Amino acid sequence: MECPHLSSSVCITPDSAKFPNGSPSSWCCSVCRSNKSPWVCLTCSSVHCGRYVNGHAKKHYEDAQVPLANHKKSEKQDKPQHTVCMDCSSYSTYCYRCDDFVVNDTKLGLVQKVREHLQNLENSAFTADRHRKRKLLENSSLNTKLLKVNGSTTGICATGLRNLGNTCFMNAILQSLSNIEQFCCYFKELPAVELRNGKTAGRRTYHTRSQGDNNVSLVEEFRKTLCALWQGSQTAFSPESLFYVVWKIMPNFRNGASTVVTAIFGGILQNEVNCLICGTESRKFDPFLDLSLDIPSQFRNKRSKNQENGPVCSLRDCLRSFTDLEELDETELYMCHKCKKKQKSTKKFWIQKLPKVLCLHLKRFHWTAYLRNKVDTYVEFPLRGLDMKCYLLEPENSGPESCLYDLAAVVVHHGSGVGSGHYTAYATHEGRWFHFNDSTVTLTDEDTVVKAKAYILFYVERQARAGSDKL
């Protein structure tokens, strides 16, 4: 939103000596000393914990308003207001008076200057830490990344992703995509961007977030990230440049045209609506990149994978709930063009075209009258052979293997609420399953994967073997 309070709140300068030492993402709250989600006041540079920790940033704002109540209105407007804070991890800006995140800036661009200063501090701290770790590694005898599996030591070539502050969901998705060969190979095979002007003439350099076209920057940073994840680096890779580019261009980031994303993840739904009064049928085709599936209400009280309280919810139950005929309630009356008014109707989805990679999102966050709860139900899902043929509009036109999907990756949400918790991912690479937890990568097994309470599932279309109808 456009905030009108920036001119009276943003007073600090980027070179302010009041900033604490160290990386901004690890600064501590001046009240409770927590280093989780630090927010810096853009009026006085004080650091407090954010809204999802102990809320001392909000208390700082509230305490600053009390003495102002006794002043005249004119004095109140001239006095700096401690209303605007910046998240030291994501660099997003929040106004407590507007009670929303801010997208605009002051006339002098102070918000962006502070943001860039914090990023420079973060990068400097990270570089120093990386040099320190590299020196330690040079003095050690380890030549490869080692991992203990069942008591023995084995080599591992996977690389973790550094958490930039509440970026575990992004990291889990990136690790999942890096293990979907059809998708990541497209980007990894792209040539690196070469700059041939100025000081870099004749040298091969990477396209950075401060150079050239934004769309080229996004593809290049994404390519660099995917290439880094399976090179066996001993230190976690920082996706900071990719994060910044996505953040910078998100308002313009739309898949309006055919892209590698739509070619791999894109499918088509047929939305069929029937008027219950006159029987008029309406059909509409909608493209999709993922399917959001409700967990049926009769399973929502299930807490674990067992049979004690009845049948276990399966992925097929969720898909059936999504595609079954549904009567729309009073709040979703259909505007019938024949009846010329809103009428009761039924709705049904069919899949007109399946994608090469099927992304299924389980709706684990459920709105109630006052808050949003997490649906913690275990949903059983297959590792191999997910058959989507029965959900197709014209199943007779599909080949014997074209509707079978095998699991490539699973994203899991750990925690009880949408505003808190942590995201990790399981993904298979060259026949082995890995668990990606930000910078930590560990080998795991199929039994562990199938027990996970999945949030997002990536299934890859099975390729039929030549001269064989079935695998």
Coordinates of C-alpha atoms in Angstrom, one line a residue:
M1 CA 0.0 0.0 0.0
E2 CA 1.0 3.7 -0.4
C3 CA 1.8 5.0 3.1
P4 CA 1.3 8.7 3.9
H5 CA 3.4 8.6 7.1
L6 CA 6.9 8.1 5.6
S7 CA 7.9 11.8 5.6
S8 CA 7.2 12.1 9.4
S9 CA 8.7 8.7 10.3
V10 CA 11.8 8.0 8.1
C11 CA 14.5 10.1 9.6
I12 CA 17.6 7.8 9.8
T13 CA 20.4 8.0 7.3
P14 CA 22.0 4.9 5.7
D15 CA 25.4 5.6 7.3
S16 CA 24.0 6.0 10.8
A17 CA 26.5 4.9 13.5
K18 CA 23.5 3.8 15.6
F19 CA 23.2 0.5 13.8
P20 CA 24.4 -2.6 15.7
N21 CA 27.4 -4.6 14.6
G22 CA 27.1 -7.8 12.6
S23 CA 24.6 -8.9 10.0
P24 CA 21.2 -7.2 10.2
S25 CA 19.4 -10.6 9.9
S26 CA 21.0 -11.7 13.2
W27 CA 20.5 -8.4 15.2
C28 CA 18.9 -8.8 18.6
C29 CA 15.8 -7.2 20.0
S30 CA 16.9 -4.4 22.5
V31 CA 14.3 -5.7 25.0
C32 CA 14.2 -9.5 24.9
R33 CA 17.5 -10.1 23.0
S34 CA 15.7 -12.4 20.5
N35 CA 17.4 -12.6 17.1
K36 CA 14.3 -14.0 15.4
S37 CA 12.8 -11.5 12.9
P38 CA 14.6 -8.3 13.9
W39 CA 12.9 -5.1 12.8
V40 CA 14.6 -1.7 12.8
C41 CA 12.8 1.5 13.5
L42 CA 13.3 4.0 10.6
T43 CA 12.9 6.9 13.0
C44 CA 15.6 6.1 15.6
S45 CA 17.4 3.0 14.4
S46 CA 16.4 0.9 17.4
V47 CA 16.0 -2.8 16.9
H48 CA 13.1 -4.8 18.2
C49 CA 11.6 -8.2 17.5
G50 CA 8.8 -8.3 14.9
R51 CA 5.1 -9.0 15.0
Y52 CA 5.4 -12.8 15.0
V53 CA 7.9 -13.0 17.9
N54 CA 7.3 -11.0 21.0
G55 CA 6.0 -7.9 19.3
H56 CA 8.4 -5.4 20.8
A57 CA 8.6 -3.4 17.6
K58 CA 4.9 -2.7 17.9
K59 CA 5.3 -1.8 21.6
H60 CA 8.1 0.6 20.7
Y61 CA 5.6 2.3 18.3
E62 CA 2.8 2.4 20.9
D63 CA 5.1 3.8 23.7
A64 CA 6.2 6.6 21.3
Q65 CA 2.6 7.6 20.8
V66 CA 1.8 8.1 24.6
P67 CA 3.7 11.3 25.2
L68 CA 2.4 12.8 21.9
A69 CA -1.2 12.7 23.2
N70 CA -0.5 15.7 25.5
H71 CA 0.8 17.9 22.7
K72 CA -1.1 20.1 20.4
K73 CA -2.0 18.8 16.9
S74 CA 0.5 21.1 15.2
E75 CA 3.3 19.9 17.5
K76 CA 2.2 16.3 17.0
Q77 CA 2.6 16.6 13.2
D78 CA 6.1 18.1 13.5
K79 CA 7.5 15.5 16.0
P80 CA 9.0 12.4 14.4
Q81 CA 6.6 9.4 14.5
H82 CA 8.1 5.9 15.3
T83 CA 5.6 4.2 13.0
V84 CA 7.6 2.7 10.2
C85 CA 9.9 -0.3 10.6
M86 CA 12.0 -2.4 8.2
D87 CA 12.3 -6.2 8.5
C88 CA 16.1 -6.7 8.7
S89 CA 15.8 -10.1 6.9
S90 CA 13.4 -9.5 4.0
Y91 CA 13.9 -5.7 3.9
S92 CA 10.1 -5.2 3.6
T93 CA 8.7 -2.0 5.2
Y94 CA 5.8 -1.9 7.6
C95 CA 3.7 1.0 9.0
Y96 CA 2.0 0.4 12.3
R97 CA -0.4 3.3 11.8
C98 CA -1.5 1.9 8.4
D99 CA -1.2 -1.6 9.8
D100 CA 0.1 -2.8 6.5
F101 CA 3.3 -3.3 4.4
V102 CA 4.5 -0.2 2.5
V103 CA 5.5 -0.1 -1.2
N104 CA 6.2 3.7 -1.7
D105 CA 9.3 5.7 -0.6
T106 CA 10.1 9.2 0.6
K107 CA 10.9 12.0 -2.0
L108 CA 14.6 11.5 -1.2
G109 CA 14.4 7.7 -1.5
L110 CA 15.5 7.1 2.1
V111 CA 13.7 3.8 2.5
Q112 CA 15.6 2.3 -0.5
K113 CA 18.9 3.8 0.7
V114 CA 18.4 2.1 4.1
R115 CA 17.4 -1.1 2.4
E116 CA 20.6 -1.1 0.3
H117 CA 22.7 -0.2 3.4
L118 CA 21.3 -3.2 5.3
Q119 CA 21.9 -5.5 2.3
N120 CA 25.5 -4.3 2.1
L121 CA 26.0 -4.9 5.9
E122 CA 24.5 -8.4 5.4
N123 CA 26.7 -9.2 2.4
S124 CA 29.8 -8.0 4.2
A125 CA 29.1 -10.1 7.3
F126 CA 28.4 -13.1 5.1
T127 CA 31.5 -12.7 3.1
A128 CA 33.6 -12.4 6.3
D129 CA 32.0 -15.5 7.6
R130 CA 32.6 -17.4 4.4
H131 CA 36.3 -16.5 4.4
R132 CA 36.5 -17.7 8.0
K133 CA 34.9 -21.0 7.1
R134 CA 37.0 -21.4 4.0
K135 CA 40.2 -20.9 6.0
L136 CA 39.0 -23.6 8.5
L137 CA 38.2 -25.9 5.6
E138 CA 41.7 -25.4 4.1
N139 CA 43.2 -26.4 7.3
S140 CA 41.1 -29.5 7.6
S141 CA 41.7 -32.9 6.0
L142 CA 38.2 -33.2 4.5
N143 CA 38.1 -33.1 0.7
T144 CA 34.5 -34.0 0.2
K145 CA 31.2 -33.3 2.0
L146 CA 30.6 -36.3 4.2
L147 CA 27.4 -37.6 5.7
K148 CA 26.8 -40.5 8.1
V149 CA 24.2 -43.0 6.9
N150 CA 23.4 -46.0 9.1
G151 CA 26.7 -45.6 10.9
S152 CA 28.9 -45.4 7.8
T153 CA 30.3 -42.4 6.1
T154 CA 29.5 -41.6 2.5
G155 CA 30.1 -38.7 0.1
I156 CA 27.3 -36.3 -0.8
C157 CA 27.3 -33.7 -3.6
A158 CA 24.1 -31.8 -2.7
T159 CA 24.4 -28.2 -1.5
G160 CA 22.1 -26.4 1.0
L161 CA 20.6 -22.9 0.7
R162 CA 21.3 -20.2 3.2
N163 CA 18.2 -18.9 5.0
L164 CA 18.0 -15.1 4.4
G165 CA 15.4 -14.7 7.2
N166 CA 12.1 -16.4 6.8
T167 CA 13.0 -17.7 3.3
C168 CA 12.7 -21.4 4.2
F169 CA 9.7 -21.8 2.0
M170 CA 11.5 -20.3 -1.0
N171 CA 14.5 -22.6 -0.3
A172 CA 12.2 -25.7 -0.1
I173 CA 10.6 -24.8 -3.4
L174 CA 14.0 -24.2 -5.1
Q175 CA 15.4 -27.5 -3.9
S176 CA 12.3 -29.2 -5.1
L177 CA 12.6 -27.6 -8.6
S178 CA 16.3 -28.5 -8.7
N179 CA 15.3 -32.1 -8.7
I180 CA 12.8 -31.9 -11.5
E181 CA 15.0 -32.7 -14.4
Q182 CA 12.7 -31.4 -17.2
F183 CA 12.5 -28.0 -15.6
C184 CA 16.0 -27.4 -14.2
C185 CA 17.9 -28.7 -17.2
Y186 CA 16.4 -25.9 -19.4
F187 CA 18.0 -23.2 -17.2
K188 CA 21.2 -25.0 -16.4
E189 CA 21.9 -25.5 -20.1
L190 CA 21.5 -21.7 -20.8
P191 CA 24.8 -19.9 -21.4
A192 CA 26.0 -17.4 -18.8
V193 CA 25.3 -13.8 -19.6
E194 CA 28.5 -12.1 -20.8
L195 CA 29.1 -8.4 -20.4
R196 CA 31.6 -6.8 -22.9
N197 CA 31.7 -3.2 -22.1
G198 CA 33.6 -1.0 -19.7
K199 CA 36.0 -2.6 -17.2
T200 CA 34.6 -6.1 -17.9
A201 CA 35.3 -6.0 -21.7
G202 CA 36.5 -9.4 -22.9
R203 CA 35.8 -11.1 -19.6
R204 CA 33.1 -13.6 -18.8
T205 CA 31.0 -12.3 -15.9
Y206 CA 27.6 -13.0 -14.4
H207 CA 24.7 -10.7 -14.9
T208 CA 23.9 -9.2 -11.5
R209 CA 20.8 -7.6 -10.1
S210 CA 22.1 -4.1 -10.7
Q211 CA 22.8 -4.5 -14.4
G212 CA 20.6 -4.7 -17.5
D213 CA 17.1 -5.9 -18.0
N214 CA 15.2 -7.3 -15.0
N215 CA 13.8 -10.3 -16.8
V216 CA 17.3 -11.3 -18.0
S217 CA 18.6 -10.9 -14.4
L218 CA 15.9 -13.2 -13.0
V219 CA 16.7 -16.0 -15.5
E220 CA 20.4 -15.6 -14.9
E221 CA 20.2 -15.6 -11.1
F222 CA 17.8 -18.6 -11.3
R223 CA 20.3 -20.4 -13.5
K224 CA 23.2 -19.7 -11.2
T225 CA 21.2 -21.0 -8.2
L226 CA 20.2 -24.2 -9.9
C227 CA 23.8 -24.8 -11.1
A228 CA 25.1 -24.3 -7.6
L229 CA 22.9 -26.8 -5.8
W230 CA 24.5 -30.0 -7.1
Q231 CA 28.2 -29.0 -7.4
G232 CA 29.0 -30.4 -3.9
S233 CA 30.0 -27.1 -2.3
Q234 CA 30.8 -27.5 1.4
T235 CA 29.1 -24.3 2.3
A236 CA 25.5 -23.4 1.8
F237 CA 24.7 -21.3 -1.3
S238 CA 23.1 -17.9 -0.7
P239 CA 20.1 -17.2 -3.0
E240 CA 20.2 -13.5 -2.0
S241 CA 20.6 -12.2 -5.6
L242 CA 17.7 -14.3 -6.8
F243 CA 15.6 -13.2 -3.9
Y244 CA 16.3 -9.5 -4.6
V245 CA 15.6 -9.8 -8.3
V246 CA 12.2 -11.6 -7.7
W247 CA 11.3 -9.0 -5.0
K248 CA 12.3 -6.1 -7.3
I249 CA 10.3 -7.2 -10.4
M250 CA 7.3 -9.1 -8.8
P251 CA 4.7 -6.4 -9.7
N252 CA 5.6 -7.1 -13.4
F253 CA 6.2 -10.8 -13.1
R254 CA 3.3 -12.5 -15.0
N255 CA 3.2 -15.7 -17.2
G256 CA 1.1 -14.0 -19.8
A257 CA 2.8 -15.7 -22.7
S258 CA 4.0 -19.3 -23.3
T259 CA 7.2 -19.9 -21.2
V260 CA 9.2 -22.9 -20.0
V261 CA 7.1 -22.7 -16.8
T262 CA 3.8 -23.0 -18.6
A263 CA 5.2 -25.7 -21.0
I264 CA 6.2 -27.9 -18.1
F265 CA 3.8 -27.1 -15.3
G266 CA 0.8 -25.9 -17.4
G267 CA -2.4 -27.8 -17.7
I268 CA -6.0 -27.0 -18.6
L269 CA -9.2 -27.4 -16.5
Q270 CA -12.8 -27.5 -17.8
N271 CA -15.1 -25.7 -15.4
E272 CA -18.7 -27.0 -16.0
V273 CA -21.6 -25.1 -14.4
N274 CA -25.3 -26.2 -14.7
C275 CA -28.3 -24.1 -13.7
L276 CA -30.6 -26.1 -11.5
I277 CA -33.7 -24.1 -12.6
C278 CA -33.5 -24.3 -16.4
G279 CA -30.7 -26.8 -17.0
T280 CA -28.5 -24.4 -19.0
E281 CA -24.9 -25.6 -19.1
S282 CA -21.9 -23.3 -19.2
R283 CA -18.4 -24.5 -20.0
K284 CA -15.1 -22.6 -19.5
F285 CA -11.5 -23.6 -19.9
D286 CA -9.0 -22.4 -17.4
P287 CA -5.2 -22.8 -17.5
F288 CA -3.5 -23.9 -14.3
L289 CA 0.1 -24.3 -13.0
D290 CA -1.0 -26.1 -9.8
L291 CA -4.1 -27.6 -8.3
S292 CA -5.1 -26.5 -4.8
L293 CA -6.9 -29.4 -3.1
D294 CA -9.1 -29.2 0.0
I295 CA -8.6 -31.9 2.7
P296 CA -12.2 -33.2 3.1
S297 CA -13.8 -32.1 6.3
Q298 CA -14.4 -35.6 7.5
F299 CA -10.7 -36.2 7.8
R300 CA -9.6 -32.8 9.3
N301 CA -9.5 -34.1 12.9
K302 CA -7.0 -36.8 12.0
R303 CA -3.7 -36.2 13.7
S304 CA -1.5 -39.2 12.7
K305 CA -1.2 -42.0 10.2
N306 CA -3.3 -44.7 11.9
Q307 CA -6.6 -46.5 11.7
E308 CA -7.8 -45.8 15.3
N309 CA -10.3 -43.1 14.3
G310 CA -11.4 -44.4 11.0
P311 CA -9.9 -44.4 7.5
V312 CA -6.8 -42.4 6.6
C313 CA -7.2 -39.6 4.2
S314 CA -5.5 -40.2 0.8
L315 CA -4.5 -38.0 -2.0
R316 CA -7.2 -39.6 -4.1
D317 CA -9.8 -38.4 -1.5
C318 CA -8.5 -34.9 -2.0
L319 CA -8.5 -35.2 -5.8
R320 CA -12.0 -36.7 -5.8
S321 CA -13.3 -33.8 -3.6
F322 CA -11.8 -31.3 -6.1
T323 CA -13.4 -32.9 -9.2
D324 CA -16.7 -34.2 -7.8
L325 CA -20.0 -32.6 -8.7
E326 CA -20.7 -29.8 -6.1
E327 CA -23.8 -27.7 -5.5
L328 CA -22.9 -24.1 -5.0
D329 CA -24.2 -22.4 -1.8
E330 CA -26.3 -19.2 -1.5
T331 CA -23.1 -17.0 -1.6
E332 CA -22.0 -18.4 -4.9
L333 CA -25.2 -18.2 -7.0
Y334 CA -24.6 -18.5 -10.8
M335 CA -25.7 -15.8 -13.1
C336 CA -27.7 -17.8 -15.7
H337 CA -27.8 -16.1 -19.0
K338 CA -31.1 -17.9 -20.0
C339 CA -32.9 -17.1 -16.7
K340 CA -31.4 -13.6 -16.6
K341 CA -30.7 -13.8 -12.9
K342 CA -28.6 -15.6 -10.3
Q343 CA -29.7 -19.1 -9.7
K344 CA -28.7 -22.2 -7.8
S345 CA -26.3 -24.3 -9.8
T346 CA -23.9 -27.2 -9.7
K347 CA -20.2 -27.1 -10.6
K348 CA -17.7 -29.7 -11.7
F349 CA -14.1 -29.7 -12.7
W350 CA -12.6 -31.9 -15.4
I351 CA -8.9 -31.9 -16.4
Q352 CA -8.8 -31.2 -20.1
K353 CA -5.0 -31.4 -20.4
L354 CA -2.5 -32.8 -17.9
P355 CA 0.9 -31.1 -17.4
K356 CA 4.3 -32.7 -17.7
V357 CA 4.9 -31.9 -14.0
L358 CA 1.8 -32.0 -11.8
C359 CA 2.0 -29.6 -8.8
L360 CA -0.6 -30.4 -6.1
H361 CA -1.1 -28.0 -3.2
L362 CA -2.9 -29.3 -0.1
K363 CA -4.9 -26.6 1.6
R364 CA -3.5 -26.9 5.1
F365 CA -4.6 -23.5 6.3
H366 CA -8.3 -23.2 7.1
W367 CA -10.2 -19.9 7.8
T368 CA -12.6 -19.8 10.7
A369 CA -14.7 -16.8 11.9
Y370 CA -11.8 -15.3 13.9
L371 CA -8.5 -16.9 12.9
R372 CA -6.7 -19.2 10.5
N373 CA -6.0 -22.8 11.7
K374 CA -3.6 -25.3 10.3
V375 CA -5.2 -28.6 9.1
D376 CA -2.6 -31.1 10.5
T377 CA -4.2 -34.2 9.0
Y378 CA -1.9 -36.8 7.5
V379 CA -2.6 -37.4 3.8
E380 CA -1.4 -40.6 2.3
F381 CA 0.3 -40.2 -1.1
P382 CA 1.9 -42.6 -3.5
L383 CA 5.6 -42.4 -4.4
R384 CA 5.0 -44.0 -7.8
G385 CA 2.1 -44.6 -10.2
L386 CA -0.3 -41.8 -9.3
D387 CA -3.0 -42.4 -12.0
M388 CA -4.8 -39.3 -13.1
K389 CA -6.8 -40.9 -15.9
C390 CA -10.1 -41.0 -14.1
Y391 CA -10.0 -37.2 -13.7
L392 CA -9.6 -36.5 -17.4
L393 CA -12.3 -35.0 -19.6
E394 CA -11.5 -37.5 -22.4
P395 CA -9.6 -40.4 -20.9
E396 CA -10.1 -42.5 -24.0
N397 CA -7.8 -40.2 -25.9
S398 CA -4.8 -40.7 -23.5
G399 CA -2.1 -43.3 -23.9
P400 CA -1.5 -46.2 -21.5
E401 CA 1.4 -44.4 -19.7
S402 CA 0.5 -40.7 -20.2
C403 CA -1.6 -40.4 -17.1
L404 CA 0.9 -42.0 -14.6
Y405 CA 3.0 -39.8 -12.4
D406 CA 5.9 -40.5 -10.0
L407 CA 6.8 -38.3 -7.1
A408 CA 9.8 -36.0 -7.5
A409 CA 9.6 -33.7 -4.4
V410 CA 7.5 -32.9 -1.3
V411 CA 7.4 -29.6 0.6
V412 CA 6.5 -29.8 4.3
H413 CA 5.3 -27.1 6.7
H414 CA 6.5 -27.6 10.3
G415 CA 4.5 -25.7 12.9
S416 CA 1.0 -24.8 13.9
G417 CA 0.2 -21.5 12.1
V418 CA 0.5 -19.7 8.7
G419 CA 2.4 -16.8 10.3
S420 CA 5.0 -19.1 11.9
G421 CA 6.7 -22.4 11.4
H422 CA 9.3 -23.7 9.0
Y423 CA 9.5 -25.2 5.5
T424 CA 11.7 -28.1 4.4
A425 CA 11.6 -30.3 1.3
Y426 CA 12.2 -34.0 0.4
A427 CA 13.3 -34.7 -3.2
T428 CA 14.7 -37.6 -5.2
H429 CA 17.9 -37.3 -7.2
E430 CA 19.4 -40.2 -9.2
G431 CA 17.4 -42.7 -7.2
R432 CA 18.2 -41.4 -3.7
W433 CA 16.0 -39.3 -1.5
F434 CA 17.3 -36.2 0.2
H435 CA 16.0 -33.9 2.9
F436 CA 16.6 -30.2 2.3
N437 CA 16.5 -28.1 5.4
D438 CA 17.9 -24.7 4.4
S439 CA 21.7 -25.1 4.5
T440 CA 21.5 -28.7 5.8
V441 CA 21.2 -31.6 3.3
T442 CA 20.8 -35.2 4.5
L443 CA 20.2 -38.5 2.9
T444 CA 16.9 -40.1 3.9
D445 CA 14.7 -43.1 2.8
E446 CA 11.3 -43.7 1.2
D447 CA 9.8 -44.8 4.5
T448 CA 10.5 -41.3 6.0
V449 CA 9.2 -39.5 2.9
V450 CA 5.8 -41.3 2.9
K451 CA 5.3 -40.4 6.5
A452 CA 5.6 -36.7 5.9
K453 CA 2.6 -34.4 6.2
A454 CA 2.8 -33.0 2.7
Y455 CA 2.0 -29.4 1.9
I456 CA 3.1 -29.3 -1.8
L457 CA 3.7 -32.4 -4.0
F458 CA 5.5 -32.4 -7.3
Y459 CA 4.7 -35.4 -9.6
V460 CA 6.6 -36.0 -12.9
E461 CA 4.9 -37.6 -15.8
R462 CA 6.1 -41.1 -16.3
Q463 CA 7.8 -41.7 -19.7
A464 CA 6.8 -44.9 -21.4
R465 CA 9.6 -47.3 -22.4
A466 CA 10.0 -47.9 -26.0
G467 CA 8.3 -51.1 -27.2
S468 CA 6.5 -51.6 -23.9
D469 CA 3.0 -50.6 -22.8
K470 CA 3.8 -50.7 -19.1
L471 CA 6.8 -50.1 -16.9

